[in-house]
mmCIF file of C-alpha atoms in Angstrom:
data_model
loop_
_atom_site.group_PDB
_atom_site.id
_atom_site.type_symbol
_atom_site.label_atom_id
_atom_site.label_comp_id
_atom_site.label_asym_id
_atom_site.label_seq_id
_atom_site.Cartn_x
_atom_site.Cartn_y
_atom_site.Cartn_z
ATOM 1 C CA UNK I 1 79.231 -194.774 -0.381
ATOM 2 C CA UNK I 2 75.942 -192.705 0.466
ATOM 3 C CA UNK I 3 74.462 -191.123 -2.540
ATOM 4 C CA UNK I 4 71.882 -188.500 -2.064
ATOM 5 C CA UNK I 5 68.101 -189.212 -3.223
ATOM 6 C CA UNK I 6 66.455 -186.507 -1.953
ATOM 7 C CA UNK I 7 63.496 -185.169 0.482
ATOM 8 C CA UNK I 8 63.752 -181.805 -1.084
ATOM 9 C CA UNK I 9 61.963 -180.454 -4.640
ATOM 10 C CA UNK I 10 65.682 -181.362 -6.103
ATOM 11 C CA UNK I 11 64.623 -184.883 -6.064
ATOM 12 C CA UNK I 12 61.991 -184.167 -9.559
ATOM 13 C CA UNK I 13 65.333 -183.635 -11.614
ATOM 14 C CA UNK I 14 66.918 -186.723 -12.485
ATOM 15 C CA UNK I 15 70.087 -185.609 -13.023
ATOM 16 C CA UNK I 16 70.339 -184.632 -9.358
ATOM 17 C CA UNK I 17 69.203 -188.215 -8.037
ATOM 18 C CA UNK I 18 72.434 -189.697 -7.589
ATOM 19 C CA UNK I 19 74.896 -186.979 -6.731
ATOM 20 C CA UNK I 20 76.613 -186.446 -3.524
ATOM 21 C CA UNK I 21 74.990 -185.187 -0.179
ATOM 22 C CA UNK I 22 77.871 -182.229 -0.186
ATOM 23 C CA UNK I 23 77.005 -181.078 -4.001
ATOM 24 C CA UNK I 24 73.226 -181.614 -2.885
ATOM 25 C CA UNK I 25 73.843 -179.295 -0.072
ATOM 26 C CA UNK I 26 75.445 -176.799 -2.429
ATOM 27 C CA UNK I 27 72.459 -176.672 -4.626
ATOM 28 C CA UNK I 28 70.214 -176.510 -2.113
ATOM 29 C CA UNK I 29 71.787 -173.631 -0.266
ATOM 30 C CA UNK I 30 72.076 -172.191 -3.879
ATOM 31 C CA UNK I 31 75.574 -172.028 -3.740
ATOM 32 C CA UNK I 32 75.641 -174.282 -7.309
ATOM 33 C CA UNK I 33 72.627 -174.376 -9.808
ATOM 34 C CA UNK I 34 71.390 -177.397 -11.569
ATOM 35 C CA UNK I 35 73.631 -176.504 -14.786
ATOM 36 C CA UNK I 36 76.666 -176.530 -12.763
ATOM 37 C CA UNK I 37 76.231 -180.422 -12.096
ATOM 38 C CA UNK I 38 77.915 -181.868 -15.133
ATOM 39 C CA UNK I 39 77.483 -185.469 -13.658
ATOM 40 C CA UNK I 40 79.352 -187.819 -12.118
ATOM 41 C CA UNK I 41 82.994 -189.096 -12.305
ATOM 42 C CA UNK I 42 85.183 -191.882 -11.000
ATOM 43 C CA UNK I 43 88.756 -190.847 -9.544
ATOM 44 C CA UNK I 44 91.786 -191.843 -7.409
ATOM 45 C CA UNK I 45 93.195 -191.052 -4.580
ATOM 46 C CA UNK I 46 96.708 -190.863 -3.431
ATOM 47 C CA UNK I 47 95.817 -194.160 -1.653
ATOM 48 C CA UNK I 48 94.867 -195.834 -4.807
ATOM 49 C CA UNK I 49 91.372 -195.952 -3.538
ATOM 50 C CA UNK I 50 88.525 -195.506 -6.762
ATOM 51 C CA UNK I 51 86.179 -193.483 -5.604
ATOM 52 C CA UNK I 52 83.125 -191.553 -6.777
ATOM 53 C CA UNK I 53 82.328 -187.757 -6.515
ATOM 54 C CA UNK I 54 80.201 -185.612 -8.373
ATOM 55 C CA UNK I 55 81.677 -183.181 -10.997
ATOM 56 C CA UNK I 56 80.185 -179.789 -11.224
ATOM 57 C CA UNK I 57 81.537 -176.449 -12.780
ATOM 58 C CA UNK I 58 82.658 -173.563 -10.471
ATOM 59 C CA UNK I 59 81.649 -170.468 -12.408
ATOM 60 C CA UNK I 60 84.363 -168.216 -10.226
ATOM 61 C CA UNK I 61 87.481 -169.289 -8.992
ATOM 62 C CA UNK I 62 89.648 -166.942 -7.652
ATOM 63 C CA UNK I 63 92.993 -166.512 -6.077
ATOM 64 C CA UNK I 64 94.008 -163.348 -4.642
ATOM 65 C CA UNK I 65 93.251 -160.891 -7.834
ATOM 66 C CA UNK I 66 93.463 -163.353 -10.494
ATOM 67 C CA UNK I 67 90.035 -165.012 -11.290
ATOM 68 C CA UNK I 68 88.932 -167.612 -13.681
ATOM 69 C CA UNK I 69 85.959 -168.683 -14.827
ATOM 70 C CA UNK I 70 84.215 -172.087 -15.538
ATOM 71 C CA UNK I 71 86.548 -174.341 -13.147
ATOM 72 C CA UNK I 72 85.508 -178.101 -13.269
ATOM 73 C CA UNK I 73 85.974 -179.726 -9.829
ATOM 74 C CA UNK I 74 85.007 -183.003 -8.201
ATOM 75 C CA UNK I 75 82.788 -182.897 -5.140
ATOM 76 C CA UNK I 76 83.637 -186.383 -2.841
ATOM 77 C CA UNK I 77 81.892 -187.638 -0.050
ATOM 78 C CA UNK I 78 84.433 -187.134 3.125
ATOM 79 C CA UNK I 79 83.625 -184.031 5.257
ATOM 80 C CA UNK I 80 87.148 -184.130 6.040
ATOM 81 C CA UNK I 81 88.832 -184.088 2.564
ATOM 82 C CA UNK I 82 91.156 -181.190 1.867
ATOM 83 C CA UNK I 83 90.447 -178.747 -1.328
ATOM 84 C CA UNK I 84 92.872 -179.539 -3.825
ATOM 85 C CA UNK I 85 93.831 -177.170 -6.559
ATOM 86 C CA UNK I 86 95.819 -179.370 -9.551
ATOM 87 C CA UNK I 87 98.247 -178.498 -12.129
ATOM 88 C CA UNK I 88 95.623 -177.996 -14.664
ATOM 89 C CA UNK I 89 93.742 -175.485 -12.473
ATOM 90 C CA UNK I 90 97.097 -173.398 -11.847
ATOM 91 C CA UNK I 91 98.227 -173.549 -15.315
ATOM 92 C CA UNK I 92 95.075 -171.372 -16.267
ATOM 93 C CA UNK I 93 96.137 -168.841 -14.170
ATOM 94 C CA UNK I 94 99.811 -168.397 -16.563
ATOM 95 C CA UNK I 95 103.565 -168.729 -15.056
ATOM 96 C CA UNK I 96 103.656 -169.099 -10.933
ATOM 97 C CA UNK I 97 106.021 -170.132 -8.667
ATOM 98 C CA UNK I 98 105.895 -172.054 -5.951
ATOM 99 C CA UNK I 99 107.348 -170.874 -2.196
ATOM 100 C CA UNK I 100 107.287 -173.648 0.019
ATOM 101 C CA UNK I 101 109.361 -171.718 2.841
ATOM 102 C CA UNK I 102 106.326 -169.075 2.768
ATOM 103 C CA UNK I 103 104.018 -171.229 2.123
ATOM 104 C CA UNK I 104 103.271 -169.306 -1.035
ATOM 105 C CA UNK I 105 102.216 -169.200 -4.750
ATOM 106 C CA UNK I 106 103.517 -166.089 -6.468
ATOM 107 C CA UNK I 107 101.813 -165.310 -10.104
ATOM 108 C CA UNK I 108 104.349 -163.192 -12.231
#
């Protein structure tokens, strides 16, 4: 796994030493701030794979016009990885239902 050290001013803060290219990226484009790194954390994957990513706070989240604020999500390191909202995510937003003909979460 490639952990980001830094060639940018980022490097001086040590909590930014070790997290991932992507949430390095993020900061650097200023797309996250160095608060919204909360560290990092171990997880796994459907293929029962441990793996590392970077956990950082998403001040905005926001599905069609239902927002929330202060979303914790795990950055990994695989360019191809699909976003994944979970259970605990949803359940913030109150009751939904699932479509899977449509393709479709419906709020009530």
């Amino acid at each position: 796994m490639l952990f980001f050290v830094g060639n940018y001013d980022i490097r001086q803060n040590r909590k930014l030493n070790s997290i991932s290219l992507e949430a390095s990226i993020l900061v650097k484009n200023g797309l996250l701030s160095e608060n919204d790194i909360i560290g990092q954390q171990g997880f796994m994957d459907a293929t029962g794979r441990i793996s590392v990513g970077t956990k950082i706070n998403l001040k905005t989240v926001q599905l069609g016009d239902k927002k929330l604020k202060n979303v914790e999500a795990t950055v990994i390191e695989n360019p191809n990885a699909q976003c994944l909202l979970g259970q605990t995510v949803l359940s913030r937003f109150g009751r939904y239902t699932i479509d899977n003909q449509k393709k479709e979460i419906i709020f009530e």
